[in-house]
Amino acid sequence: MDARTRLIASAQDLLWERGYSACSPKAIQDRAGAGQGSMYHHFNGKGDLARTALERTAHEQRAGAEALFGAGGSPLQRLVSYLRRERDVLRGCPVGRHTQDAEVLADPLLRAPVAESFAWLRTRVAQVVAEAQERGELRAAPDADAVAAAIVATVQGGYVLARAAGDEQPFRDATEGAVQMITALAVPGEEFEEEAR
């Protein structure tokens, strides 16, 4: 990897581990094996590098989710796959953790990738829910946007509960609870019930 790519990757890791406020340019440079001159050749400072790193992280997270939402299988199976996907739970969400950082929230350029990522996720989940309703897999009564908001909030809240407990189980309980709620909203169908187990 070239120096710019290493700096971005290092910033991604350190932002996830420490958050923006506790992430120093020196720590990023050390992890990247790049000097100060190299950093300032490619970026205008810590904020510019952090914004680039946050955008990259948000893009990677969206791509991972889209791989599940756009996969084969029924819409409900795709939602269940998203909820049950493997995650590094105790590290927290690589995007969501920045909602707790006052400096990120105060800077529109740093906050934008976080806000855009969650807006995309809610919209995409709502699309899959609506697809399930159109195909007759999910009852038409629930509002797709409200269901999507609940799913996203469950995942993010699950991270918080798990990190507070120092144990992944609260996250698993939360996401499995969401799976059970989605299943309860499903129109009875043997195919979904068999494949979702």
PDB file of C-alpha atoms in Angstrom:
ATOM      1  CA  MET A   1       0.000   0.000   0.000  1.00  0.00           C
ATOM      2  CA  ASP A   2       1.147   3.526  -0.674  1.00  0.00           C
ATOM      3  CA  ALA A   3       1.475   6.050   2.149  1.00  0.00           C
ATOM      4  CA  ARG A   4      -1.931   7.648   1.526  1.00  0.00           C
ATOM      5  CA  THR A   5      -3.709   4.286   1.660  1.00  0.00           C
ATOM      6  CA  ARG A   6      -1.813   3.292   4.810  1.00  0.00           C
ATOM      7  CA  LEU A   7      -2.711   6.563   6.494  1.00  0.00           C
ATOM      8  CA  ILE A   8      -6.400   6.116   5.697  1.00  0.00           C
ATOM      9  CA  ALA A   9      -6.396   2.491   6.909  1.00  0.00           C
ATOM     10  CA  SER A  10      -4.598   3.473  10.103  1.00  0.00           C
ATOM     11  CA  ALA A  11      -7.019   6.316  10.721  1.00  0.00           C
ATOM     12  CA  GLN A  12      -9.945   3.932  10.178  1.00  0.00           C
ATOM     13  CA  ASP A  13      -8.587   1.511  12.781  1.00  0.00           C
ATOM     14  CA  LEU A  14      -7.723   4.182  15.339  1.00  0.00           C
ATOM     15  CA  LEU A  15     -11.003   6.040  14.911  1.00  0.00           C
ATOM     16  CA  TRP A  16     -12.843   2.782  15.565  1.00  0.00           C
ATOM     17  CA  GLU A  17     -10.659   1.966  18.574  1.00  0.00           C
ATOM     18  CA  ARG A  18     -10.358   5.394  20.176  1.00  0.00           C
ATOM     19  CA  GLY A  19     -12.762   7.811  18.519  1.00  0.00           C
ATOM     20  CA  TYR A  20     -11.830  11.080  16.903  1.00  0.00           C
ATOM     21  CA  SER A  21     -11.072  13.072  20.039  1.00  0.00           C
ATOM     22  CA  ALA A  22      -8.549  10.535  21.345  1.00  0.00           C
ATOM     23  CA  CYS A  23      -6.939   9.847  17.973  1.00  0.00           C
ATOM     24  CA  SER A  24      -3.760  11.872  17.460  1.00  0.00           C
ATOM     25  CA  PRO A  25      -2.042  12.517  14.110  1.00  0.00           C
ATOM     26  CA  LYS A  26       1.153  11.048  15.603  1.00  0.00           C
ATOM     27  CA  ALA A  27      -0.591   7.771  16.466  1.00  0.00           C
ATOM     28  CA  ILE A  28      -1.991   7.543  12.935  1.00  0.00           C
ATOM     29  CA  GLN A  29       1.419   8.233  11.412  1.00  0.00           C
ATOM     30  CA  ASP A  30       3.123   5.669  13.660  1.00  0.00           C
ATOM     31  CA  ARG A  31       0.623   2.948  12.811  1.00  0.00           C
ATOM     32  CA  ALA A  32       0.846   3.768   9.108  1.00  0.00           C
ATOM     33  CA  GLY A  33       4.647   3.893   9.134  1.00  0.00           C
ATOM     34  CA  ALA A  34       4.411   7.339   7.540  1.00  0.00           C
ATOM     35  CA  GLY A  35       5.984  10.615   8.542  1.00  0.00           C
ATOM     36  CA  GLN A  36       4.351  13.940   9.267  1.00  0.00           C
ATOM     37  CA  GLY A  37       5.430  15.279   5.883  1.00  0.00           C
ATOM     38  CA  SER A  38       3.716  12.401   4.117  1.00  0.00           C
ATOM     39  CA  MET A  39       0.491  12.964   6.038  1.00  0.00           C
ATOM     40  CA  TYR A  40       0.389  16.668   5.263  1.00  0.00           C
ATOM     41  CA  HIS A  41       1.307  16.016   1.644  1.00  0.00           C
ATOM     42  CA  HIS A  42      -1.879  13.978   1.206  1.00  0.00           C
ATOM     43  CA  PHE A  43      -4.222  15.655   3.710  1.00  0.00           C
ATOM     44  CA  ASN A  44      -4.850  19.144   5.082  1.00  0.00           C
ATOM     45  CA  GLY A  45      -4.729  17.895   8.658  1.00  0.00           C
ATOM     46  CA  LYS A  46      -6.317  15.492  11.094  1.00  0.00           C
ATOM     47  CA  GLY A  47      -9.866  16.542  10.193  1.00  0.00           C
ATOM     48  CA  ASP A  48      -9.335  16.006   6.474  1.00  0.00           C
ATOM     49  CA  LEU A  49      -7.780  12.577   7.026  1.00  0.00           C
ATOM     50  CA  ALA A  50     -10.491  11.604   9.528  1.00  0.00           C
ATOM     51  CA  ARG A  51     -13.256  12.638   7.126  1.00  0.00           C
ATOM     52  CA  THR A  52     -11.670  10.524   4.380  1.00  0.00           C
ATOM     53  CA  ALA A  53     -11.316   7.582   6.765  1.00  0.00           C
ATOM     54  CA  LEU A  54     -14.926   7.922   7.968  1.00  0.00           C
ATOM     55  CA  GLU A  55     -16.152   8.042   4.377  1.00  0.00           C
ATOM     56  CA  ARG A  56     -14.173   4.879   3.590  1.00  0.00           C
ATOM     57  CA  THR A  57     -15.506   3.092   6.667  1.00  0.00           C
ATOM     58  CA  ALA A  58     -19.076   4.118   5.871  1.00  0.00           C
ATOM     59  CA  HIS A  59     -18.642   2.924   2.274  1.00  0.00           C
ATOM     60  CA  GLU A  60     -17.276  -0.444   3.438  1.00  0.00           C
ATOM     61  CA  GLN A  61     -20.119  -0.909   5.920  1.00  0.00           C
ATOM     62  CA  ARG A  62     -22.720  -0.070   3.278  1.00  0.00           C
ATOM     63  CA  ALA A  63     -21.104  -2.507   0.840  1.00  0.00           C
ATOM     64  CA  GLY A  64     -21.206  -5.277   3.434  1.00  0.00           C
ATOM     65  CA  ALA A  65     -24.862  -4.637   4.197  1.00  0.00           C
ATOM     66  CA  GLU A  66     -25.765  -4.372   0.517  1.00  0.00           C
ATOM     67  CA  ALA A  67     -24.157  -7.755  -0.140  1.00  0.00           C
ATOM     68  CA  LEU A  68     -26.806  -9.204   2.190  1.00  0.00           C
ATOM     69  CA  PHE A  69     -29.739  -7.031   1.118  1.00  0.00           C
ATOM     70  CA  GLY A  70     -29.084  -7.709  -2.561  1.00  0.00           C
ATOM     71  CA  ALA A  71     -28.412 -11.433  -2.184  1.00  0.00           C
ATOM     72  CA  GLY A  72     -30.688 -14.249  -3.231  1.00  0.00           C
ATOM     73  CA  GLY A  73     -33.483 -15.536  -1.083  1.00  0.00           C
ATOM     74  CA  SER A  74     -36.649 -13.897   0.095  1.00  0.00           C
ATOM     75  CA  PRO A  75     -36.649 -10.339   1.481  1.00  0.00           C
ATOM     76  CA  LEU A  76     -37.378 -11.654   4.963  1.00  0.00           C
ATOM     77  CA  GLN A  77     -34.476 -14.082   4.753  1.00  0.00           C
ATOM     78  CA  ARG A  78     -32.222 -11.174   3.762  1.00  0.00           C
ATOM     79  CA  LEU A  79     -33.366  -9.135   6.766  1.00  0.00           C
ATOM     80  CA  VAL A  80     -32.691 -12.069   9.072  1.00  0.00           C
ATOM     81  CA  SER A  81     -29.260 -12.540   7.502  1.00  0.00           C
ATOM     82  CA  TYR A  82     -28.480  -8.882   8.155  1.00  0.00           C
ATOM     83  CA  LEU A  83     -29.515  -9.167  11.801  1.00  0.00           C
ATOM     84  CA  ARG A  84     -27.562 -12.387  12.329  1.00  0.00           C
ATOM     85  CA  ARG A  85     -24.418 -11.420  10.417  1.00  0.00           C
ATOM     86  CA  GLU A  86     -21.090 -11.768  12.192  1.00  0.00           C
ATOM     87  CA  ARG A  87     -19.894  -8.544  13.805  1.00  0.00           C
ATOM     88  CA  ASP A  88     -17.045  -7.499  16.078  1.00  0.00           C
ATOM     89  CA  VAL A  89     -19.637  -6.625  18.698  1.00  0.00           C
ATOM     90  CA  LEU A  90     -17.452  -5.482  21.588  1.00  0.00           C
ATOM     91  CA  ARG A  91     -15.580  -3.022  19.382  1.00  0.00           C
ATOM     92  CA  GLY A  92     -18.908  -1.388  18.602  1.00  0.00           C
ATOM     93  CA  CYS A  93     -20.209  -0.216  15.265  1.00  0.00           C
ATOM     94  CA  PRO A  94     -17.385   1.354  13.236  1.00  0.00           C
ATOM     95  CA  VAL A  95     -19.790   4.088  12.111  1.00  0.00           C
ATOM     96  CA  GLY A  96     -22.201   4.357  15.035  1.00  0.00           C
ATOM     97  CA  ARG A  97     -19.503   4.811  17.671  1.00  0.00           C
ATOM     98  CA  HIS A  98     -18.863   8.322  16.289  1.00  0.00           C
ATOM     99  CA  THR A  99     -22.315   9.508  17.366  1.00  0.00           C
ATOM    100  CA  GLN A 100     -20.850   9.600  20.895  1.00  0.00           C
ATOM    101  CA  ASP A 101     -17.974  11.897  19.902  1.00  0.00           C
ATOM    102  CA  ALA A 102     -18.759  15.572  20.537  1.00  0.00           C
ATOM    103  CA  GLU A 103     -16.097  16.774  18.088  1.00  0.00           C
ATOM    104  CA  VAL A 104     -17.544  14.656  15.275  1.00  0.00           C
ATOM    105  CA  LEU A 105     -21.063  15.866  15.975  1.00  0.00           C
ATOM    106  CA  ALA A 106     -19.907  19.500  16.078  1.00  0.00           C
ATOM    107  CA  ASP A 107     -18.189  19.307  12.667  1.00  0.00           C
ATOM    108  CA  PRO A 108     -20.616  18.985   9.731  1.00  0.00           C
ATOM    109  CA  LEU A 109     -17.899  17.494   7.498  1.00  0.00           C
ATOM    110  CA  LEU A 110     -17.102  14.750  10.009  1.00  0.00           C
ATOM    111  CA  ARG A 111     -20.736  14.127  10.915  1.00  0.00           C
ATOM    112  CA  ALA A 112     -21.872  13.858   7.280  1.00  0.00           C
ATOM    113  CA  PRO A 113     -20.512  10.341   6.535  1.00  0.00           C
ATOM    114  CA  VAL A 114     -22.102   9.059   9.751  1.00  0.00           C
ATOM    115  CA  ALA A 115     -25.486  10.659   9.063  1.00  0.00           C
ATOM    116  CA  GLU A 116     -25.449   9.611   5.401  1.00  0.00           C
ATOM    117  CA  SER A 117     -24.573   6.040   6.304  1.00  0.00           C
ATOM    118  CA  PHE A 118     -27.512   5.694   8.698  1.00  0.00           C
ATOM    119  CA  ALA A 119     -29.884   7.429   6.283  1.00  0.00           C
ATOM    120  CA  TRP A 120     -28.834   4.957   3.589  1.00  0.00           C
ATOM    121  CA  LEU A 121     -29.236   1.997   5.941  1.00  0.00           C
ATOM    122  CA  ARG A 122     -32.727   3.004   7.065  1.00  0.00           C
ATOM    123  CA  THR A 123     -33.792   3.565   3.467  1.00  0.00           C
ATOM    124  CA  ARG A 124     -32.332   0.261   2.311  1.00  0.00           C
ATOM    125  CA  VAL A 125     -33.909  -1.743   5.127  1.00  0.00           C
ATOM    126  CA  ALA A 126     -37.248  -0.038   4.430  1.00  0.00           C
ATOM    127  CA  GLN A 127     -36.944  -1.058   0.767  1.00  0.00           C
ATOM    128  CA  VAL A 128     -36.410  -4.686   1.735  1.00  0.00           C
ATOM    129  CA  VAL A 129     -39.344  -4.556   4.169  1.00  0.00           C
ATOM    130  CA  ALA A 130     -41.549  -3.015   1.460  1.00  0.00           C
ATOM    131  CA  GLU A 131     -40.428  -5.711  -0.977  1.00  0.00           C
ATOM    132  CA  ALA A 132     -41.452  -8.361   1.568  1.00  0.00           C
ATOM    133  CA  GLN A 133     -44.859  -6.699   1.872  1.00  0.00           C
ATOM    134  CA  GLU A 134     -45.310  -6.502  -1.897  1.00  0.00           C
ATOM    135  CA  ARG A 135     -44.475 -10.197  -2.230  1.00  0.00           C
ATOM    136  CA  GLY A 136     -46.957 -11.095   0.479  1.00  0.00           C
ATOM    137  CA  GLU A 137     -44.291 -12.352   2.910  1.00  0.00           C
ATOM    138  CA  LEU A 138     -44.909  -9.628   5.464  1.00  0.00           C
ATOM    139  CA  ARG A 139     -48.215  -8.174   6.569  1.00  0.00           C
ATOM    140  CA  ALA A 140     -49.066  -4.944   4.795  1.00  0.00           C
ATOM    141  CA  ALA A 141     -50.057  -3.158   8.019  1.00  0.00           C
ATOM    142  CA  PRO A 142     -46.602  -2.260   9.479  1.00  0.00           C
ATOM    143  CA  ASP A 143     -45.091   0.931   8.091  1.00  0.00           C
ATOM    144  CA  ALA A 144     -41.882  -0.064   6.276  1.00  0.00           C
ATOM    145  CA  ASP A 145     -40.019   3.059   7.418  1.00  0.00           C
ATOM    146  CA  ALA A 146     -40.975   2.480  11.053  1.00  0.00           C
ATOM    147  CA  VAL A 147     -39.906  -1.185  10.882  1.00  0.00           C
ATOM    148  CA  ALA A 148     -36.592  -0.118   9.320  1.00  0.00           C
ATOM    149  CA  ALA A 149     -36.008   2.460  12.057  1.00  0.00           C
ATOM    150  CA  ALA A 150     -36.674  -0.206  14.703  1.00  0.00           C
ATOM    151  CA  ILE A 151     -34.250  -2.668  13.084  1.00  0.00           C
ATOM    152  CA  VAL A 152     -31.448  -0.098  12.808  1.00  0.00           C
ATOM    153  CA  ALA A 153     -32.063   1.103  16.369  1.00  0.00           C
ATOM    154  CA  THR A 154     -32.017  -2.487  17.651  1.00  0.00           C
ATOM    155  CA  VAL A 155     -28.619  -3.183  16.096  1.00  0.00           C
ATOM    156  CA  GLN A 156     -27.108   0.076  17.358  1.00  0.00           C
ATOM    157  CA  GLY A 157     -28.659  -0.327  20.801  1.00  0.00           C
ATOM    158  CA  GLY A 158     -27.392  -3.894  20.901  1.00  0.00           C
ATOM    159  CA  TYR A 159     -23.837  -2.637  20.486  1.00  0.00           C
ATOM    160  CA  VAL A 160     -24.309  -0.231  23.399  1.00  0.00           C
ATOM    161  CA  LEU A 161     -25.752  -2.926  25.681  1.00  0.00           C
ATOM    162  CA  ALA A 162     -22.985  -5.386  24.813  1.00  0.00           C
ATOM    163  CA  ARG A 163     -20.187  -2.870  25.328  1.00  0.00           C
ATOM    164  CA  ALA A 164     -21.667  -1.772  28.655  1.00  0.00           C
ATOM    165  CA  ALA A 165     -21.817  -5.400  29.824  1.00  0.00           C
ATOM    166  CA  GLY A 166     -18.456  -6.370  28.332  1.00  0.00           C
ATOM    167  CA  ASP A 167     -20.270  -9.333  26.810  1.00  0.00           C
ATOM    168  CA  GLU A 168     -21.638 -10.007  23.312  1.00  0.00           C
ATOM    169  CA  GLN A 169     -24.772 -11.732  24.605  1.00  0.00           C
ATOM    170  CA  PRO A 170     -26.928  -8.585  25.017  1.00  0.00           C
ATOM    171  CA  PHE A 171     -26.303  -7.799  21.356  1.00  0.00           C
ATOM    172  CA  ARG A 172     -27.269 -11.335  20.337  1.00  0.00           C
ATOM    173  CA  ASP A 173     -30.397 -11.127  22.497  1.00  0.00           C
ATOM    174  CA  ALA A 174     -31.415  -7.812  20.912  1.00  0.00           C
ATOM    175  CA  THR A 175     -30.909  -8.910  17.322  1.00  0.00           C
ATOM    176  CA  GLU A 176     -32.562 -12.274  17.926  1.00  0.00           C
ATOM    177  CA  GLY A 177     -35.496 -10.405  19.446  1.00  0.00           C
ATOM    178  CA  ALA A 178     -35.730  -8.395  16.222  1.00  0.00           C
ATOM    179  CA  VAL A 179     -35.681 -11.626  14.208  1.00  0.00           C
ATOM    180  CA  GLN A 180     -38.567 -12.951  16.316  1.00  0.00           C
ATOM    181  CA  MET A 181     -40.549  -9.724  15.824  1.00  0.00           C
ATOM    182  CA  ILE A 182     -40.040  -9.853  12.049  1.00  0.00           C
ATOM    183  CA  THR A 183     -41.027 -13.511  12.020  1.00  0.00           C
ATOM    184  CA  ALA A 184     -44.165 -12.669  14.009  1.00  0.00           C
ATOM    185  CA  LEU A 185     -45.108 -10.077  11.354  1.00  0.00           C
ATOM    186  CA  ALA A 186     -44.580 -12.579   8.550  1.00  0.00           C
ATOM    187  CA  VAL A 187     -47.517 -14.031   6.695  1.00  0.00           C
ATOM    188  CA  PRO A 188     -47.414 -17.752   7.523  1.00  0.00           C
ATOM    189  CA  GLY A 189     -45.251 -19.416   4.922  1.00  0.00           C
ATOM    190  CA  GLU A 190     -43.498 -22.717   5.265  1.00  0.00           C
ATOM    191  CA  GLU A 191     -40.592 -21.707   3.010  1.00  0.00           C
ATOM    192  CA  PHE A 192     -39.587 -18.677   5.081  1.00  0.00           C
ATOM    193  CA  GLU A 193     -40.048 -20.474   8.401  1.00  0.00           C
ATOM    194  CA  GLU A 194     -37.828 -23.333   7.297  1.00  0.00           C
ATOM    195  CA  GLU A 195     -35.021 -21.200   5.851  1.00  0.00           C
ATOM    196  CA  ALA A 196     -35.011 -18.610   8.658  1.00  0.00           C
ATOM    197  CA  ARG A 197     -34.388 -21.144  11.436  1.00  0.00           C
TER     198      ARG A 197
END
